[in-house]
mmCIF file of C-alpha atoms in Angstrom:
data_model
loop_
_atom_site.group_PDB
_atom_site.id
_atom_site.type_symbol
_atom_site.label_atom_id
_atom_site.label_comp_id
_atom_site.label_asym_id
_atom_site.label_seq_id
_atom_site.Cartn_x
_atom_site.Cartn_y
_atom_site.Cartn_z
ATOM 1 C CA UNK A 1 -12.631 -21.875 5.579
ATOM 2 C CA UNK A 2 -9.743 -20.020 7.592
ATOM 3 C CA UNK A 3 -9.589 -16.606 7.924
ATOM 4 C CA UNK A 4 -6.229 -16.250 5.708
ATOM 5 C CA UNK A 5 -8.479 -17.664 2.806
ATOM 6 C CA UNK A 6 -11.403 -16.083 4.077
ATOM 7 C CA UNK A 7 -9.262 -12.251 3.631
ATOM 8 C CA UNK A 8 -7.594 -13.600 0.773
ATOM 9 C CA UNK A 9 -10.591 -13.279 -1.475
ATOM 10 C CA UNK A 10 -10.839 -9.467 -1.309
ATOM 11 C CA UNK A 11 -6.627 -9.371 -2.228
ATOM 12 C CA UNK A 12 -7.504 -11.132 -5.379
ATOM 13 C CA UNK A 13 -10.226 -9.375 -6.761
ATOM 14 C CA UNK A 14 -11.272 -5.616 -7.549
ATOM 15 C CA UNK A 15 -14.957 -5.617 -6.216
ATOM 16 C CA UNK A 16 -15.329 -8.378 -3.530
ATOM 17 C CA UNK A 17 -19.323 -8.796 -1.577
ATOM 18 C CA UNK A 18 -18.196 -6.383 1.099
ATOM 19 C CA UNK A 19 -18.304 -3.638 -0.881
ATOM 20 C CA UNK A 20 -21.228 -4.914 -3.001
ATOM 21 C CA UNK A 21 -23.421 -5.054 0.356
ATOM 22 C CA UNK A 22 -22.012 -1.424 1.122
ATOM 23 C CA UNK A 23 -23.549 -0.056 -2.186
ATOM 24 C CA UNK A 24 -26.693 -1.726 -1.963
ATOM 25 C CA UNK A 25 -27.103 -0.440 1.683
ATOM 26 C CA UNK A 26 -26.873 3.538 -0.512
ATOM 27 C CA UNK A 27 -23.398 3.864 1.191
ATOM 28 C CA UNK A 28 -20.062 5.249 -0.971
ATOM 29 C CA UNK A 29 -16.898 3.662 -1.875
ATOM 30 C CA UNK A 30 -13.613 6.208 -2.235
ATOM 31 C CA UNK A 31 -10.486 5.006 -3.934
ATOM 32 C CA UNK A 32 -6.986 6.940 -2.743
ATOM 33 C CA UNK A 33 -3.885 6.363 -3.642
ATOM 34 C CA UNK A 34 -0.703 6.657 -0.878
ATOM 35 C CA UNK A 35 -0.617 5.571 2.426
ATOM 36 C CA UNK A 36 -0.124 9.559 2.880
ATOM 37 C CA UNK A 37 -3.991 9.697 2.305
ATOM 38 C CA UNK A 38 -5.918 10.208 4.959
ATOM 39 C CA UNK A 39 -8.215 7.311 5.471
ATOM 40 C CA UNK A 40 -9.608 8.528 8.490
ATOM 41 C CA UNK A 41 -11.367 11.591 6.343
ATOM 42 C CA UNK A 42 -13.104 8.903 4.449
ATOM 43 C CA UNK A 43 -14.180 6.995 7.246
ATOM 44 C CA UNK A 44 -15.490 10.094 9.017
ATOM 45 C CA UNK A 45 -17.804 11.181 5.881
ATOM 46 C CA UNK A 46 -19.208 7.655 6.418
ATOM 47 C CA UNK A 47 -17.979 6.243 3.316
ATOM 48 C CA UNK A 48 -15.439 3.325 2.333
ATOM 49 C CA UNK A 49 -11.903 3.711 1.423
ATOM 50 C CA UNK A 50 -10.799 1.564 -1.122
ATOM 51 C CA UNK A 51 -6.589 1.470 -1.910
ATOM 52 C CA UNK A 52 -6.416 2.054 -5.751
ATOM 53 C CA UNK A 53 -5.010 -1.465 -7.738
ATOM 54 C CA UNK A 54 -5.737 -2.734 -10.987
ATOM 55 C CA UNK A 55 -5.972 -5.822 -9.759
ATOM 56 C CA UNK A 56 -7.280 -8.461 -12.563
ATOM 57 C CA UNK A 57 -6.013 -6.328 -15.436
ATOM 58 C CA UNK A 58 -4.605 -8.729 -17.913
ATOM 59 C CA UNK A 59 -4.015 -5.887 -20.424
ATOM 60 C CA UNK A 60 -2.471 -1.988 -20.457
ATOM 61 C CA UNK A 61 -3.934 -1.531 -23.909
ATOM 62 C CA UNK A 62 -6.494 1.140 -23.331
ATOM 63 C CA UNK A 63 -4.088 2.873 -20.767
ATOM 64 C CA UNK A 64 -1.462 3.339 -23.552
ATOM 65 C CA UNK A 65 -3.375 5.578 -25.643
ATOM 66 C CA UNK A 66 -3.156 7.902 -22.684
ATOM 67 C CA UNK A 67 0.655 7.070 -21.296
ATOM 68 C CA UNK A 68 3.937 7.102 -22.522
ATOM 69 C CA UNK A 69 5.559 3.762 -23.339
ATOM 70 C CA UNK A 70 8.261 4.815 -20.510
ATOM 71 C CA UNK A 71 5.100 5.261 -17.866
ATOM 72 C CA UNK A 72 4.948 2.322 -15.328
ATOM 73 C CA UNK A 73 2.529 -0.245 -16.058
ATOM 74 C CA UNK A 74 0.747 0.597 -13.375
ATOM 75 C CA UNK A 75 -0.631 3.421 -14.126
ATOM 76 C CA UNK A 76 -1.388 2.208 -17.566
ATOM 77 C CA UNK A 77 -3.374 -0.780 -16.112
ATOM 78 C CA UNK A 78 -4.970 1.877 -13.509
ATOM 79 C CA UNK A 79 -5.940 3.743 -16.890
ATOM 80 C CA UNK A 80 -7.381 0.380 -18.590
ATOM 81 C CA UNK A 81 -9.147 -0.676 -16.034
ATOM 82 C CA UNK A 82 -10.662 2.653 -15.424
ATOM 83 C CA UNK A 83 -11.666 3.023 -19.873
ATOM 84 C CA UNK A 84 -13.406 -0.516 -19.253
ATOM 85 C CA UNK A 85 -15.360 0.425 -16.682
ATOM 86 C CA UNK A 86 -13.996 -1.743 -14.086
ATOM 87 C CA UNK A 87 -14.178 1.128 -11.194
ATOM 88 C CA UNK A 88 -17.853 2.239 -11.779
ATOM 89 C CA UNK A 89 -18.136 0.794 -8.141
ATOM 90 C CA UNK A 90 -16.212 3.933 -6.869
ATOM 91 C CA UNK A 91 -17.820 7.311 -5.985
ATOM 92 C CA UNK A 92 -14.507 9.300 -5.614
ATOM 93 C CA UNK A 93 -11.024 8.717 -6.153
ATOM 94 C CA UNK A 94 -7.784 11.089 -4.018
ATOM 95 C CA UNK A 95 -4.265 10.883 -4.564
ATOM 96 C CA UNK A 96 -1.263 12.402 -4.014
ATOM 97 C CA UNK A 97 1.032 14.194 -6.556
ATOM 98 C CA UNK A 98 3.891 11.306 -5.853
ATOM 99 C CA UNK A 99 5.318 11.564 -9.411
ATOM 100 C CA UNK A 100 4.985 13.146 -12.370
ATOM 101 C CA UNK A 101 3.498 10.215 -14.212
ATOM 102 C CA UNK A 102 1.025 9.821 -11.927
ATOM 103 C CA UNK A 103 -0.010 13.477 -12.078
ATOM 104 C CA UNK A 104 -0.654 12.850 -15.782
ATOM 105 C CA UNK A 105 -2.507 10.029 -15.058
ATOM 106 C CA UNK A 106 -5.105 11.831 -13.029
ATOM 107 C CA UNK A 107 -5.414 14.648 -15.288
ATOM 108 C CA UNK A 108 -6.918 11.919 -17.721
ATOM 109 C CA UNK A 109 -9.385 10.729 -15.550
ATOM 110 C CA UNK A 110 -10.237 14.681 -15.027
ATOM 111 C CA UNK A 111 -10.233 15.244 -19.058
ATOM 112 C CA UNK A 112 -12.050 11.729 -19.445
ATOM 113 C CA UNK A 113 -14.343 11.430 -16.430
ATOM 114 C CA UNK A 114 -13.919 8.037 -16.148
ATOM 115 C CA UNK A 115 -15.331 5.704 -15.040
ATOM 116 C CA UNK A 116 -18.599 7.023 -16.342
ATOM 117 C CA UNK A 117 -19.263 10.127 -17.826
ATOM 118 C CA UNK A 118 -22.876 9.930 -16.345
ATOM 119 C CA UNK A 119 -21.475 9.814 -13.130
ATOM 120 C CA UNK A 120 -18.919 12.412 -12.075
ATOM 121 C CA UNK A 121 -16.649 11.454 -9.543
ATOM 122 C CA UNK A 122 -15.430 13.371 -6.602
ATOM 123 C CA UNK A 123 -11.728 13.913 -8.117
ATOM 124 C CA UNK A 124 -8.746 15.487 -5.733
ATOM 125 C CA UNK A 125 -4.865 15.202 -5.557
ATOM 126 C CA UNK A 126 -3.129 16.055 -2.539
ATOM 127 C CA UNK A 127 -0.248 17.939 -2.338
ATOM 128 C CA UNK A 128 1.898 16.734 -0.138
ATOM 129 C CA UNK A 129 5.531 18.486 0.866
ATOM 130 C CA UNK A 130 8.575 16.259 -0.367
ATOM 131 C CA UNK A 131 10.064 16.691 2.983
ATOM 132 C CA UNK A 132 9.380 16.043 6.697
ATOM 133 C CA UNK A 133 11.707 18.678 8.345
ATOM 134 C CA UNK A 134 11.096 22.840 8.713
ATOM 135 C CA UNK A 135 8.271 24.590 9.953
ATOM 136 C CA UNK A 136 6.652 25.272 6.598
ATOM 137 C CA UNK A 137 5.878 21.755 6.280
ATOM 138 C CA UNK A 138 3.431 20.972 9.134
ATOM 139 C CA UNK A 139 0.940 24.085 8.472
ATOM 140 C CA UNK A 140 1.307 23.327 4.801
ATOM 141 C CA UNK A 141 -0.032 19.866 5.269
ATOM 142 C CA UNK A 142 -3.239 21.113 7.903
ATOM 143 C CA UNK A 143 -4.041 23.194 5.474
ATOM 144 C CA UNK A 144 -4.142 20.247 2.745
ATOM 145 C CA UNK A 145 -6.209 18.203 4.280
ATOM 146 C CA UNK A 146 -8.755 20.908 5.676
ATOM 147 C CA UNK A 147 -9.042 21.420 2.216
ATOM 148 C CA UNK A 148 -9.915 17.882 1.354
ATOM 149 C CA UNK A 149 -12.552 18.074 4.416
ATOM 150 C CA UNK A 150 -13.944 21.413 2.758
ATOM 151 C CA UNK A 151 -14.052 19.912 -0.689
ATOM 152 C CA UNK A 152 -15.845 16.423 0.077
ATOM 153 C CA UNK A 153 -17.964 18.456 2.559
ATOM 154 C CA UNK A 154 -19.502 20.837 -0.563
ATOM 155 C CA UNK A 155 -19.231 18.552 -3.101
ATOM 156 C CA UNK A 156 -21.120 15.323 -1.195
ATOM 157 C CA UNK A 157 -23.258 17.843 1.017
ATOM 158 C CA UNK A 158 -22.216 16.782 4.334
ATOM 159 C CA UNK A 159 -20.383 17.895 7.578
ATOM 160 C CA UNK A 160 -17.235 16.256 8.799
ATOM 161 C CA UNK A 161 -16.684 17.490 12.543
ATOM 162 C CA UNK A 162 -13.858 17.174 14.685
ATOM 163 C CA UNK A 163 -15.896 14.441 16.542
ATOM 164 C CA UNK A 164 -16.573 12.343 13.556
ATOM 165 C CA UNK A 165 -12.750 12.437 12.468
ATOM 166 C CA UNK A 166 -11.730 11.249 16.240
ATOM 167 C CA UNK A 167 -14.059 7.720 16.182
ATOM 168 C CA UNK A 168 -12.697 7.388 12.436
ATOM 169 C CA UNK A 169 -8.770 8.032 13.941
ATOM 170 C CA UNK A 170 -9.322 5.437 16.701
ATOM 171 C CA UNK A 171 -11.130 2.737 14.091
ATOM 172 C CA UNK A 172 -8.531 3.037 11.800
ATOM 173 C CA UNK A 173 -5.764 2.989 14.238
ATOM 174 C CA UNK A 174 -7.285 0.020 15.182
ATOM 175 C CA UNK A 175 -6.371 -1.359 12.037
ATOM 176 C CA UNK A 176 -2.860 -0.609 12.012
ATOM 177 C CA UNK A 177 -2.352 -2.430 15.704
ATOM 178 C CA UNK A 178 -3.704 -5.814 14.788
ATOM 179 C CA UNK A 179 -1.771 -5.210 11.303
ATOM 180 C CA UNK A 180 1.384 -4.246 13.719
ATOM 181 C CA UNK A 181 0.538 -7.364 15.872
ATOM 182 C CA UNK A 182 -0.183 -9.954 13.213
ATOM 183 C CA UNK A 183 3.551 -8.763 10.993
ATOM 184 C CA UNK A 184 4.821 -9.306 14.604
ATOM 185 C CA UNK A 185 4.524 -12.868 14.760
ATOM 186 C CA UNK A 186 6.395 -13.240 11.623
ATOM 187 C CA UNK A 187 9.821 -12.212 13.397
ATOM 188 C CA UNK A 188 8.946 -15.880 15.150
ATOM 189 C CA UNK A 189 11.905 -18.487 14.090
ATOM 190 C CA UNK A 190 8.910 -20.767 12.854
ATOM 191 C CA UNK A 191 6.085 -17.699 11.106
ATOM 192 C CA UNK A 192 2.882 -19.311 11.053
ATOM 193 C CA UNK A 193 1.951 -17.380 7.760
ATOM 194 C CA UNK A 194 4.212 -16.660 4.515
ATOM 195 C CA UNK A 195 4.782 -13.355 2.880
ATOM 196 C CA UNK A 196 2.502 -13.982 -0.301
ATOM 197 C CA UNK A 197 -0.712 -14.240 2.823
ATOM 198 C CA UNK A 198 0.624 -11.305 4.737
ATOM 199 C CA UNK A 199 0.149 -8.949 1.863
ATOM 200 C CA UNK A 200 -2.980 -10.586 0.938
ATOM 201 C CA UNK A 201 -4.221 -9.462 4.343
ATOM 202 C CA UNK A 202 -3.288 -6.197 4.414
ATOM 203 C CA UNK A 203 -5.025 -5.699 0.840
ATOM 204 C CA UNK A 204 -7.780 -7.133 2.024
ATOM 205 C CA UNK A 205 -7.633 -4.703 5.068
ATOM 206 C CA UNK A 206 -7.578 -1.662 2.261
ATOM 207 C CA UNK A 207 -10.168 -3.294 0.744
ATOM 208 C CA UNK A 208 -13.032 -3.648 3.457
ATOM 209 C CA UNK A 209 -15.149 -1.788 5.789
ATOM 210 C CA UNK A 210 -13.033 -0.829 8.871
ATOM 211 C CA UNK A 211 -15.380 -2.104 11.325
ATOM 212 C CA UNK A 212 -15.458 -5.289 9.573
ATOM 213 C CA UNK A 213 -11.863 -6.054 8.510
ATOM 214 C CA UNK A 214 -11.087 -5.339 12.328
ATOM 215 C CA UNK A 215 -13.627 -8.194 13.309
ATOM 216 C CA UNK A 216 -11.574 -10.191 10.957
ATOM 217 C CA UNK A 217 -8.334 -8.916 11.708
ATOM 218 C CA UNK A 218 -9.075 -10.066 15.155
ATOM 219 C CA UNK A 219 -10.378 -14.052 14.369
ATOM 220 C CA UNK A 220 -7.222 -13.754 12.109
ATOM 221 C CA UNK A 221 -4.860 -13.268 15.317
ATOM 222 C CA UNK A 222 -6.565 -15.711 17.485
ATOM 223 C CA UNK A 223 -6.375 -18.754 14.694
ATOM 224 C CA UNK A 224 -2.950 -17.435 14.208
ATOM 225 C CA UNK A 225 -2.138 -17.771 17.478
ATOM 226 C CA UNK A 226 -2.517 -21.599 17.806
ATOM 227 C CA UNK A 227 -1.167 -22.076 13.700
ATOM 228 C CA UNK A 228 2.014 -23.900 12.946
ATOM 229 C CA UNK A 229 4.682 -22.576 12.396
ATOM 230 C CA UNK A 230 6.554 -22.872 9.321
ATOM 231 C CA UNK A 231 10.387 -24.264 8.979
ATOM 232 C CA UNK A 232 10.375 -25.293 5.845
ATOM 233 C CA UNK A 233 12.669 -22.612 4.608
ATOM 234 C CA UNK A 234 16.029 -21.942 3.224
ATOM 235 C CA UNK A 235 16.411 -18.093 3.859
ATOM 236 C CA UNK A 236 14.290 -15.267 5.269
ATOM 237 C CA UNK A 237 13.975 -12.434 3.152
ATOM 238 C CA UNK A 238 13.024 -8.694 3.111
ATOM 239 C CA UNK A 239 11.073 -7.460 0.123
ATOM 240 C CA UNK A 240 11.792 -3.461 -0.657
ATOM 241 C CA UNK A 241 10.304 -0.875 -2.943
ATOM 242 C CA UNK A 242 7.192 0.062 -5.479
ATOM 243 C CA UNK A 243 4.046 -0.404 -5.118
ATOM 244 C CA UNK A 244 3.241 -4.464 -5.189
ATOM 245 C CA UNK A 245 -0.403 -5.806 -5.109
ATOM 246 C CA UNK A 246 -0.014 -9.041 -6.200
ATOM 247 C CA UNK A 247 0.364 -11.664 -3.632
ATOM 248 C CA UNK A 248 1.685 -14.267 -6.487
ATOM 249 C CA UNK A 249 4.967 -12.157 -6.814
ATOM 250 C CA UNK A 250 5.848 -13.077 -3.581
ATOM 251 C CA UNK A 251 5.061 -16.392 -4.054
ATOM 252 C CA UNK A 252 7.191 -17.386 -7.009
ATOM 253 C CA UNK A 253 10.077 -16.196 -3.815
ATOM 254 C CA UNK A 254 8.465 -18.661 -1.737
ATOM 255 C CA UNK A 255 8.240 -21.470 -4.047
ATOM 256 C CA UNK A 256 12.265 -21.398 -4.301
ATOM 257 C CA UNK A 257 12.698 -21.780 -0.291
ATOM 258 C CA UNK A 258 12.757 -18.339 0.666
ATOM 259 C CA UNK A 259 10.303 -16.944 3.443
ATOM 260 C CA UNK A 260 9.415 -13.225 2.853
ATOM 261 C CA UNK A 261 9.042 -11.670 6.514
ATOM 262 C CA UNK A 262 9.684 -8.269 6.218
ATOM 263 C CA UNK A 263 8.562 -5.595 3.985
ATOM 264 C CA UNK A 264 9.074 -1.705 2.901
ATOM 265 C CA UNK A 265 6.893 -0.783 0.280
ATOM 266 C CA UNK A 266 3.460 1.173 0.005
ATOM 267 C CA UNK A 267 0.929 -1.884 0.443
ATOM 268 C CA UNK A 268 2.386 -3.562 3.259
ATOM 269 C CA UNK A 269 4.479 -1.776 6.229
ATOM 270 C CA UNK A 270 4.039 2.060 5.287
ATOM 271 C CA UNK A 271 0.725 1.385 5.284
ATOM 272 C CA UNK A 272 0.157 1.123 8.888
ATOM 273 C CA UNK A 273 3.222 1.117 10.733
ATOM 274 C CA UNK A 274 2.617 4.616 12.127
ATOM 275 C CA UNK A 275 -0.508 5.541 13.802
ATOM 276 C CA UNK A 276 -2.053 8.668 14.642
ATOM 277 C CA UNK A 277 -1.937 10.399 17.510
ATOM 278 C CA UNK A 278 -5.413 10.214 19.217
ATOM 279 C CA UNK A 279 -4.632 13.446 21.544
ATOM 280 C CA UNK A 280 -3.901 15.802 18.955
ATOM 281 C CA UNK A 281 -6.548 18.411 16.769
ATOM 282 C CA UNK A 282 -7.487 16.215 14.131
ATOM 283 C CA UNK A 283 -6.139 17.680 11.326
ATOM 284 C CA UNK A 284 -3.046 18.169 12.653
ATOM 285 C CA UNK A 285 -2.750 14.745 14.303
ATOM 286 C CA UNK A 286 -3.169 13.368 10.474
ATOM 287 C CA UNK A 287 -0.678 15.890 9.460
ATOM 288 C CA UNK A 288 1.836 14.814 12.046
ATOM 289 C CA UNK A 289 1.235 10.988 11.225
ATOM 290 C CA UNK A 290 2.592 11.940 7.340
ATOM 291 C CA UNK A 291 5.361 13.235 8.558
ATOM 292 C CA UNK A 292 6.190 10.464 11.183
ATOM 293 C CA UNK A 293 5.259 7.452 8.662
ATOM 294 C CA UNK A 294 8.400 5.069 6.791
ATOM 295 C CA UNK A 295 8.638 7.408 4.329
ATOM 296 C CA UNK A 296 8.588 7.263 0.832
ATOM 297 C CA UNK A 297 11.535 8.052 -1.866
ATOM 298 C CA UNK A 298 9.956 10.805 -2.957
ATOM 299 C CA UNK A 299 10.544 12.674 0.336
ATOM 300 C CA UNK A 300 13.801 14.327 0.448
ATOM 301 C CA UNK A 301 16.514 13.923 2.366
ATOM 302 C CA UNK A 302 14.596 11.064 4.673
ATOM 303 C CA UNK A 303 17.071 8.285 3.204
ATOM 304 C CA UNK A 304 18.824 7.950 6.543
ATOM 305 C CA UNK A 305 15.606 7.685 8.723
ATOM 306 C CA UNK A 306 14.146 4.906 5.624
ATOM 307 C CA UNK A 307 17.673 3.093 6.064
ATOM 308 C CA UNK A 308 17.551 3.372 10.245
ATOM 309 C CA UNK A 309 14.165 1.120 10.076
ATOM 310 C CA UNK A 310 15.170 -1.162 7.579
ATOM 311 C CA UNK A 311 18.330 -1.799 9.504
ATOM 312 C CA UNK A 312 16.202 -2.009 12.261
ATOM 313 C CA UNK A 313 13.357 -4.502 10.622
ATOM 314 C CA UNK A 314 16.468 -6.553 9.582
ATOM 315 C CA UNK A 315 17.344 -6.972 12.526
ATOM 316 C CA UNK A 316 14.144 -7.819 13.856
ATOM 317 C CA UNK A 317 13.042 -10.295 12.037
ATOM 318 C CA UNK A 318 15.878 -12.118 10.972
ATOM 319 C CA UNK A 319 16.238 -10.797 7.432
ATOM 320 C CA UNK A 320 19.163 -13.005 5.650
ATOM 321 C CA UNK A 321 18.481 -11.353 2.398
ATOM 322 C CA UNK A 322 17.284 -8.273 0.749
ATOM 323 C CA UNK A 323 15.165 -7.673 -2.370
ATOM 324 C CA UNK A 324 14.422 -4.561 -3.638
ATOM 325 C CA UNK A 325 11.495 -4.889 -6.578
ATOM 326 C CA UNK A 326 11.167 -1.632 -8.640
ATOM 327 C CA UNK A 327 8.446 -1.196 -11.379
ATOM 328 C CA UNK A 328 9.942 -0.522 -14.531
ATOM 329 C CA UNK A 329 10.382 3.204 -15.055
ATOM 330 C CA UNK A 330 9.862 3.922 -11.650
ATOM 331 C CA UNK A 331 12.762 6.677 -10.923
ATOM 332 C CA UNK A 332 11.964 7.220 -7.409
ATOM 333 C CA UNK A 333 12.646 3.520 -6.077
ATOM 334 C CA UNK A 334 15.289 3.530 -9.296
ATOM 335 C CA UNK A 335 17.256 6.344 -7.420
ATOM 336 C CA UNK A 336 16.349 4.219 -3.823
ATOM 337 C CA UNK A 337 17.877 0.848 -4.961
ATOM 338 C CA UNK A 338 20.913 2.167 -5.674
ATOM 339 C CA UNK A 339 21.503 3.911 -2.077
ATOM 340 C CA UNK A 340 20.478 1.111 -0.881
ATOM 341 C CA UNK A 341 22.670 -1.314 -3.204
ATOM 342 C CA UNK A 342 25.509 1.046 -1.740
ATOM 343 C CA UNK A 343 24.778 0.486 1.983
ATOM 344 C CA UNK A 344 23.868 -3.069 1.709
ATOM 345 C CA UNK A 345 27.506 -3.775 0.476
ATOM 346 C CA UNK A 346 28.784 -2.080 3.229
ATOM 347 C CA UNK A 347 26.684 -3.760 5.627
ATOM 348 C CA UNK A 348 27.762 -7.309 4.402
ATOM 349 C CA UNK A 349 24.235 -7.377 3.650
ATOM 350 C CA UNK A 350 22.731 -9.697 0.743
ATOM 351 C CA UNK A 351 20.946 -7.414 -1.721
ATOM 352 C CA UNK A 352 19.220 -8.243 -5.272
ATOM 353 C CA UNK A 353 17.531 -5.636 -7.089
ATOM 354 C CA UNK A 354 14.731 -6.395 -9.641
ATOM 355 C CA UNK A 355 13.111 -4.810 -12.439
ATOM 356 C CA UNK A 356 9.185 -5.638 -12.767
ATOM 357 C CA UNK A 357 6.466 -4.807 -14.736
ATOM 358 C CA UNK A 358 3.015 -4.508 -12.579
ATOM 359 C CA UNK A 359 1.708 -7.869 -13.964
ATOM 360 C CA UNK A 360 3.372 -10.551 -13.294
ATOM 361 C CA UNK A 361 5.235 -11.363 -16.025
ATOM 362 C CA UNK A 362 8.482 -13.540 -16.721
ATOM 363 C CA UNK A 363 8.275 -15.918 -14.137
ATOM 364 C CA UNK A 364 10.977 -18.044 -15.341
ATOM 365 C CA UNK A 365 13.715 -15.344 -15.256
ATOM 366 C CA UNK A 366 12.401 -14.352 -11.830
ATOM 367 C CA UNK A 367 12.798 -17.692 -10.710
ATOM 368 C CA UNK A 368 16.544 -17.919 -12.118
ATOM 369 C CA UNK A 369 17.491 -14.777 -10.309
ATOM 370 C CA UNK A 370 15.887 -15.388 -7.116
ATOM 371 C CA UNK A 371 17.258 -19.312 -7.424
ATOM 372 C CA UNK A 372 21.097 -17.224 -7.622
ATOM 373 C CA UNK A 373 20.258 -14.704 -4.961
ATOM 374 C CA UNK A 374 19.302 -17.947 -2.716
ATOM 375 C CA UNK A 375 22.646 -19.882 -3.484
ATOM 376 C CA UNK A 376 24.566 -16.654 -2.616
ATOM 377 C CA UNK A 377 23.133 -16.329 0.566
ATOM 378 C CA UNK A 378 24.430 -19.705 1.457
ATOM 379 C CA UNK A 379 21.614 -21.488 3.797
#
């Protein structure tokens, strides 16, 4: 087995034997939700992270007792997934307060203690400033996350120290380099691996113990390194936007002759294209990383730094073609496309914009409009 199929098993499922062994061995699994999320303050309690998906969710029907119609699917698969029990696996579960929607959706799982009333869960959102400029901003988000250290300290009965948080900044920065390194070779003419496998890896990087999915991470660039490249392709492509954890999405792209090499969007690049500084405090080195990190819509004002790196990653890697993919009432990326609709005209830049819900659903118009978007590109 290669190590693409060997990482794509943990993309495809929720619970995968990594995290099985972890539980047996007594050890604790914490979902969060945002690259903005500290990881490292996981990793230093000596505990999992785990990226929140509802991955396997073939139905939103328990979530919409709880959600509006007009809430995006994901969060109503999140909820259905978490009424059926499919994240008693999890100890804890932190987010950020990204959108309203979302804010509703973890006041449920307050109200409801899901997964299990039995077993409470360690429950906290983050808030996080909606901007990365003034001198409010950095203080605010120290204090934050010394919070979050305070509140999994009391509530798990442990002690985080400065020294733990340092070996979990380093391991996890580790992470993000071989993530850095292995997106690098796609900017090759020839990529040895398509889009659909590079976001299966970096889910299955979310998805694993950090000391382990480095040891993979690592076979993964050596086999890499002697792959083949692949040619047969009609047009590279950038894919932009929500939140997208299903490798098969890309795919259906890729089965028309496109070759997805770039990405902006939560699960692949602003995951771990920034890392954090390991010569800072702590806390304020994870503070600064927010701050510093492809930013999200949500943060204000940041629209010309987001546009700079996509320009930039364009550029890069040889991007023919844009897509931006927005979940279905998503109004921050709603807002985001149509910037970016705006700059991509003047930019002579191919740009198709796509409604989705989170499963994948309506394959055949997909294909039709990605088929069009292809012709117009003209390779």
């Amino acid at each position: 087995m290669s190590m693409i199929e060997q990482l794509s098993g943990p993309a495809k499922a929720l619970l995968n034997p990594s995290i099985e062994t972890w539980r047996q061995q007594g050890k604790k699994v914490l979902a969060y939700y945002c690259p903005y999320v500290p990881e490292e303050m996981i990793v230093a309690a000596g505990m999992m992270p785990f990226a929140m998906r509802a991955t396997g969710s073939a139905s939103s029907e328990e979530g919409d007792i709880y959600a509006h119609s007009a809430t995006c699917s994901f969060i109503r698969h999140i909820l259905d997934h978490a009424m059926n029990g499919a994240y008693n696996f999890l100890d804890g579960f932190i987010s950020i307060d990204c959108c309203d929607p979302f804010r509703r959706m973890f006041d449920v799982w307050r109200r409801k203690r899901v997964p299990v009333p039995e077993k409470p869960l360690f429950l906290q959102i983050l808030s996080i400033p909606k901007k990365v400029t003034g001198e409010e901003v950095l203080p605010r988000l120290i204090n934050e996350f010394a919070g979050l250290k305070d509140n999994m300290e009391q509530y798990f009965g442990l002690k985080i120290t400065d020294e733990d948080l340092r070996r979990a900044i380093k391991t996890c920065n580790e992470t993000r380099r071989l993530l850095k390194e292995i997106y690098a070779l796609r900017k090759r003419p020839d990529p040895p691996l398509t889009g659909g496998q590079a976001l299966e890896i970096v889910i299955a990087a979310a998805s694993l113990p950090k000391e382990e999915c480095n040891n993979l991470l690592k076979e993964l660039l050596a086999e890499l390194g002697n792959a083949p490249g692949r040619k047969d392709y009609q047009a590279r492509l950038m894919v932009i936007g929500s939140n997208l954890d299903n490798p098969d999405y890309l795919a259906v792209m890729e089965e028309l002759g496109g070759l997805v090499v770039a990405d902006y969007f939560c699960n692949g690049t602003m995951y771990f294209w920034e890392p954090v500084d390991e010569t800072l405090p702590p806390l304020e080195a994870l503070a600064r990383r927010v701050l510093k990190s492809p930013s999200c819509p949500r943060m204000i004002g940041d629209f010309p730094r987001r546009l700079e790196l996509i320009h930039e990653m364009v550029k890069d890697y040889l991007v023919d073609g844009v897509i931006v993919q927005r979940l279905m009432f998503c109004d921050i990326w709603g807002s985001e496309a149509t910037l970016l609709r705006w700059e991509a005209r003047k930019a002579g830049l191919p740009l198709l914009v796509l409604e989705r819900e989170y499963a994948l659903s309506g394959v055949g118009q997909l294909k039709t409009r990605v088929q069009a978007f292809m012709e117009t590109i003209g390779r």
